[in-house]
Amino acid sequence: MPEADLAAVAAEASAAGHTFGATSDPGQVASIIRVNQETLFDDLRHDAVHAEIMEWLRFSEREAVDRGDGLSAATMLIPGRILRFAMGHRGLWEAPVIGALIRAVYLRTMRGVTQVAWWSGPFATPADYVAAGRLFLKAWIHLTERGVSLHPFGTVITNPRSHARFVDLVDADESGGRMAWMLVRLGYAKEPPLAHRRPLEEMLA
Ligand SMILES: Cc1cc2nc3c(=O)[nH]c(=O)nc-3n(C[C@H](O)[C@H](O)[C@H](O)COP(=O)(O)O)c2cc1C
């Protein structure tokens, strides 16, 4: 991404008392992509997480359109049948050949990533969470207006082991009530598939 766009997001962050960091170092980016993949697979080993995610997955386009919510296979760039099979056979993720294949299908969706970015700052109280969320939304809108696509890696933040690895990799500042609270991949990409969503009026009803 152009320095000017990064600088604009960084300025917005620092005006709100937060720090925005980014890297396009190939080794660092590859390590973060790996941590994100391992996080996903690690989280889904937990039955409660798996059960909840299964509720939200939409394997076919029909289902995604009808429900107007959830995580559709199409938006994850994974064929619905492969996703349904992989989610229904978690034991196979550890198997030598098929496990590697399932990992490869997921990692294919990460091809071409050359830059990642993160925000850190006050994140100790509910008011902090809301302020951070607003800052994040503003940055997302700002970048979208400039043709930049952004994809959060939220689970790297919330999985404690992954969080520690990520903070170590980018040397994020987590001193004094500060936390690295969001990590994203970002850059120029083909227009991402649209997530079907219920209309706003229905959400507020
Ligand atoms: C706070 C937050 C955390 C997210 N964490 C993840 C994540 O861990 N992994 C992932 O693949 N997408 C994550 N996403 C991205 C969403 O899956 C989705 O791509 C994005 O919100 C845009 O589509 P939407 O219209 O469904 O919101 C996250 C989004 C938000 C707002």
PDB file of C-alpha atoms in Angstrom, residues 7-148:
ATOM      1  CA  ALA A   7       0.287   7.375   7.122  1.00  0.00           C
ATOM      2  CA  ALA A   8      -3.335   8.583   7.020  1.00  0.00           C
ATOM      3  CA  VAL A   9      -4.532   5.523   8.959  1.00  0.00           C
ATOM      4  CA  ALA A  10      -1.624   5.884  11.394  1.00  0.00           C
ATOM      5  CA  ALA A  11      -2.498   9.563  11.967  1.00  0.00           C
ATOM      6  CA  GLU A  12      -6.157   8.688  12.670  1.00  0.00           C
ATOM      7  CA  ALA A  13      -4.954   6.068  15.160  1.00  0.00           C
ATOM      8  CA  SER A  14      -2.519   8.307  16.948  1.00  0.00           C
ATOM      9  CA  ALA A  15      -5.098  11.122  17.229  1.00  0.00           C
ATOM     10  CA  ALA A  16      -7.210   8.618  19.211  1.00  0.00           C
ATOM     11  CA  GLY A  17      -4.245   7.536  21.377  1.00  0.00           C
ATOM     12  CA  HIS A  18      -3.627   4.299  19.450  1.00  0.00           C
ATOM     13  CA  THR A  19      -0.747   3.004  17.342  1.00  0.00           C
ATOM     14  CA  PHE A  20      -1.048   1.586  13.843  1.00  0.00           C
ATOM     15  CA  GLY A  21       1.715  -0.707  12.598  1.00  0.00           C
ATOM     16  CA  ALA A  22       2.218  -2.450   9.269  1.00  0.00           C
ATOM     17  CA  THR A  23       4.766  -4.753   7.716  1.00  0.00           C
ATOM     18  CA  SER A  24       5.479  -6.052   4.240  1.00  0.00           C
ATOM     19  CA  ASP A  25       8.533  -7.994   5.321  1.00  0.00           C
ATOM     20  CA  PRO A  26       7.982 -11.342   3.513  1.00  0.00           C
ATOM     21  CA  GLY A  27       9.226 -13.472   6.422  1.00  0.00           C
ATOM     22  CA  GLN A  28       7.091 -11.648   8.970  1.00  0.00           C
ATOM     23  CA  VAL A  29       4.006 -11.751   6.727  1.00  0.00           C
ATOM     24  CA  ALA A  30       4.465 -15.494   6.087  1.00  0.00           C
ATOM     25  CA  SER A  31       4.819 -16.157   9.818  1.00  0.00           C
ATOM     26  CA  ILE A  32       1.609 -14.268  10.584  1.00  0.00           C
ATOM     27  CA  ILE A  33      -0.302 -16.111   7.851  1.00  0.00           C
ATOM     28  CA  ARG A  34       0.917 -19.359   9.412  1.00  0.00           C
ATOM     29  CA  VAL A  35      -0.120 -18.260  12.924  1.00  0.00           C
ATOM     30  CA  ASN A  36      -3.590 -17.344  11.603  1.00  0.00           C
ATOM     31  CA  GLN A  37      -4.042 -20.746   9.947  1.00  0.00           C
ATOM     32  CA  GLU A  38      -2.863 -22.605  13.023  1.00  0.00           C
ATOM     33  CA  THR A  39      -5.195 -20.495  15.204  1.00  0.00           C
ATOM     34  CA  LEU A  40      -8.221 -21.424  13.144  1.00  0.00           C
ATOM     35  CA  PHE A  41      -7.400 -25.118  13.275  1.00  0.00           C
ATOM     36  CA  ASP A  42      -6.571 -24.935  16.994  1.00  0.00           C
ATOM     37  CA  ASP A  43      -9.790 -23.059  17.904  1.00  0.00           C
ATOM     38  CA  LEU A  44     -11.907 -25.552  15.984  1.00  0.00           C
ATOM     39  CA  ARG A  45     -10.494 -28.435  18.046  1.00  0.00           C
ATOM     40  CA  HIS A  46     -12.658 -27.126  20.901  1.00  0.00           C
ATOM     41  CA  ASP A  47     -16.098 -28.696  20.678  1.00  0.00           C
ATOM     42  CA  ALA A  48     -17.946 -25.585  21.864  1.00  0.00           C
ATOM     43  CA  VAL A  49     -16.229 -23.376  19.262  1.00  0.00           C
ATOM     44  CA  HIS A  50     -16.817 -25.968  16.555  1.00  0.00           C
ATOM     45  CA  ALA A  51     -20.515 -26.291  17.472  1.00  0.00           C
ATOM     46  CA  GLU A  52     -21.011 -22.535  17.397  1.00  0.00           C
ATOM     47  CA  ILE A  53     -19.214 -22.056  14.082  1.00  0.00           C
ATOM     48  CA  MET A  54     -21.261 -24.896  12.537  1.00  0.00           C
ATOM     49  CA  GLU A  55     -24.401 -22.892  13.406  1.00  0.00           C
ATOM     50  CA  TRP A  56     -23.066 -19.959  11.421  1.00  0.00           C
ATOM     51  CA  LEU A  57     -21.609 -21.643   8.354  1.00  0.00           C
ATOM     52  CA  ARG A  58     -23.607 -21.386   5.126  1.00  0.00           C
ATOM     53  CA  PHE A  59     -22.383 -24.118   2.807  1.00  0.00           C
ATOM     54  CA  SER A  60     -24.483 -23.282  -0.240  1.00  0.00           C
ATOM     55  CA  GLU A  61     -25.266 -19.985  -1.913  1.00  0.00           C
ATOM     56  CA  ARG A  62     -28.975 -20.775  -1.543  1.00  0.00           C
ATOM     57  CA  GLU A  63     -28.607 -21.073   2.226  1.00  0.00           C
ATOM     58  CA  ALA A  64     -26.535 -17.871   2.364  1.00  0.00           C
ATOM     59  CA  VAL A  65     -29.157 -15.916   0.411  1.00  0.00           C
ATOM     60  CA  ASP A  66     -32.119 -17.361   2.342  1.00  0.00           C
ATOM     61  CA  ARG A  67     -30.656 -16.720   5.798  1.00  0.00           C
ATOM     62  CA  GLY A  68     -28.932 -13.418   5.006  1.00  0.00           C
ATOM     63  CA  ASP A  69     -26.403 -13.930   7.775  1.00  0.00           C
ATOM     64  CA  GLY A  70     -23.474 -16.120   8.802  1.00  0.00           C
ATOM     65  CA  LEU A  71     -20.204 -17.179   7.244  1.00  0.00           C
ATOM     66  CA  SER A  72     -20.730 -18.419   3.721  1.00  0.00           C
ATOM     67  CA  ALA A  73     -18.323 -20.774   1.970  1.00  0.00           C
ATOM     68  CA  ALA A  74     -18.323 -18.469  -1.063  1.00  0.00           C
ATOM     69  CA  THR A  75     -17.013 -15.509   0.947  1.00  0.00           C
ATOM     70  CA  MET A  76     -14.250 -17.736   2.294  1.00  0.00           C
ATOM     71  CA  LEU A  77     -13.346 -18.769  -1.271  1.00  0.00           C
ATOM     72  CA  ILE A  78     -13.748 -22.423  -0.305  1.00  0.00           C
ATOM     73  CA  PRO A  79     -16.085 -24.778  -2.221  1.00  0.00           C
ATOM     74  CA  GLY A  80     -19.081 -25.519   0.030  1.00  0.00           C
ATOM     75  CA  ARG A  81     -18.762 -29.285  -0.276  1.00  0.00           C
ATOM     76  CA  ILE A  82     -15.094 -29.237   0.748  1.00  0.00           C
ATOM     77  CA  LEU A  83     -15.879 -26.963   3.690  1.00  0.00           C
ATOM     78  CA  ARG A  84     -18.754 -29.197   4.812  1.00  0.00           C
ATOM     79  CA  PHE A  85     -16.537 -32.291   4.574  1.00  0.00           C
ATOM     80  CA  ALA A  86     -13.603 -30.674   6.419  1.00  0.00           C
ATOM     81  CA  MET A  87     -15.832 -29.320   9.205  1.00  0.00           C
ATOM     82  CA  GLY A  88     -17.581 -32.678   9.590  1.00  0.00           C
ATOM     83  CA  HIS A  89     -14.338 -34.688   9.846  1.00  0.00           C
ATOM     84  CA  ARG A  90     -12.090 -32.805  12.270  1.00  0.00           C
ATOM     85  CA  GLY A  91     -10.167 -36.004  13.102  1.00  0.00           C
ATOM     86  CA  LEU A  92      -8.818 -36.040   9.547  1.00  0.00           C
ATOM     87  CA  TRP A  93      -7.117 -32.651  10.024  1.00  0.00           C
ATOM     88  CA  GLU A  94      -4.343 -34.462  11.882  1.00  0.00           C
ATOM     89  CA  ALA A  95      -4.021 -37.206   9.225  1.00  0.00           C
ATOM     90  CA  PRO A  96      -0.854 -37.068   7.113  1.00  0.00           C
ATOM     91  CA  VAL A  97      -2.175 -36.643   3.571  1.00  0.00           C
ATOM     92  CA  ILE A  98      -5.743 -35.403   3.911  1.00  0.00           C
ATOM     93  CA  GLY A  99      -4.770 -33.078   6.790  1.00  0.00           C
ATOM     94  CA  ALA A 100      -2.111 -31.450   4.610  1.00  0.00           C
ATOM     95  CA  LEU A 101      -4.660 -31.139   1.811  1.00  0.00           C
ATOM     96  CA  ILE A 102      -7.237 -29.417   4.037  1.00  0.00           C
ATOM     97  CA  ARG A 103      -4.519 -27.033   5.283  1.00  0.00           C
ATOM     98  CA  ALA A 104      -3.487 -26.343   1.678  1.00  0.00           C
ATOM     99  CA  VAL A 105      -7.099 -25.532   0.678  1.00  0.00           C
ATOM    100  CA  TYR A 106      -7.256 -22.942   3.462  1.00  0.00           C
ATOM    101  CA  LEU A 107      -3.785 -21.516   2.773  1.00  0.00           C
ATOM    102  CA  ARG A 108      -4.684 -21.107  -0.917  1.00  0.00           C
ATOM    103  CA  THR A 109      -7.141 -18.427   0.194  1.00  0.00           C
ATOM    104  CA  MET A 110      -4.154 -16.525   1.622  1.00  0.00           C
ATOM    105  CA  ARG A 111      -2.095 -16.516  -1.575  1.00  0.00           C
ATOM    106  CA  GLY A 112      -0.641 -13.192  -2.655  1.00  0.00           C
ATOM    107  CA  VAL A 113      -0.751 -11.535   0.756  1.00  0.00           C
ATOM    108  CA  THR A 114       2.170  -9.122   0.971  1.00  0.00           C
ATOM    109  CA  GLN A 115       1.194  -6.867   3.836  1.00  0.00           C
ATOM    110  CA  VAL A 116      -0.396  -7.099   7.266  1.00  0.00           C
ATOM    111  CA  ALA A 117      -1.247  -4.375   9.757  1.00  0.00           C
ATOM    112  CA  TRP A 118      -2.359  -4.066  13.368  1.00  0.00           C
ATOM    113  CA  TRP A 119      -3.652  -1.577  15.888  1.00  0.00           C
ATOM    114  CA  SER A 120      -2.669  -1.321  19.527  1.00  0.00           C
ATOM    115  CA  GLY A 121      -3.740   1.006  22.289  1.00  0.00           C
ATOM    116  CA  PRO A 122      -5.909   1.349  25.390  1.00  0.00           C
ATOM    117  CA  PHE A 123      -8.062  -1.782  25.665  1.00  0.00           C
ATOM    118  CA  ALA A 124      -8.935  -2.292  29.329  1.00  0.00           C
ATOM    119  CA  THR A 125     -12.563  -1.144  29.724  1.00  0.00           C
ATOM    120  CA  PRO A 126     -15.824  -1.404  27.728  1.00  0.00           C
ATOM    121  CA  ALA A 127     -15.447   2.275  26.769  1.00  0.00           C
ATOM    122  CA  ASP A 128     -12.006   1.423  25.355  1.00  0.00           C
ATOM    123  CA  TYR A 129     -13.492  -1.439  23.311  1.00  0.00           C
ATOM    124  CA  VAL A 130     -16.123   0.867  21.792  1.00  0.00           C
ATOM    125  CA  ALA A 131     -13.549   3.564  21.001  1.00  0.00           C
ATOM    126  CA  ALA A 132     -11.244   0.986  19.400  1.00  0.00           C
ATOM    127  CA  GLY A 133     -14.144  -0.391  17.355  1.00  0.00           C
ATOM    128  CA  ARG A 134     -15.031   3.075  16.088  1.00  0.00           C
ATOM    129  CA  LEU A 135     -11.425   3.734  15.137  1.00  0.00           C
ATOM    130  CA  PHE A 136     -11.277   0.415  13.315  1.00  0.00           C
ATOM    131  CA  LEU A 137     -14.497   1.111  11.383  1.00  0.00           C
ATOM    132  CA  LYS A 138     -13.211   4.537  10.359  1.00  0.00           C
ATOM    133  CA  ALA A 139      -9.952   3.046   9.104  1.00  0.00           C
ATOM    134  CA  TRP A 140     -11.861   0.302   7.233  1.00  0.00           C
ATOM    135  CA  ILE A 141     -14.073   2.895   5.498  1.00  0.00           C
ATOM    136  CA  HIS A 142     -11.063   5.103   4.764  1.00  0.00           C
ATOM    137  CA  LEU A 143      -9.152   2.229   3.148  1.00  0.00           C
ATOM    138  CA  THR A 144     -12.179   0.937   1.232  1.00  0.00           C
ATOM    139  CA  GLU A 145     -12.589   4.410  -0.280  1.00  0.00           C
ATOM    140  CA  ARG A 146      -9.025   4.091  -1.546  1.00  0.00           C
ATOM    141  CA  GLY A 147      -9.677   0.699  -3.152  1.00  0.00           C
ATOM    142  CA  VAL A 148      -7.870  -1.278  -0.454  1.00  0.00           C
TER     143      VAL A 148
END
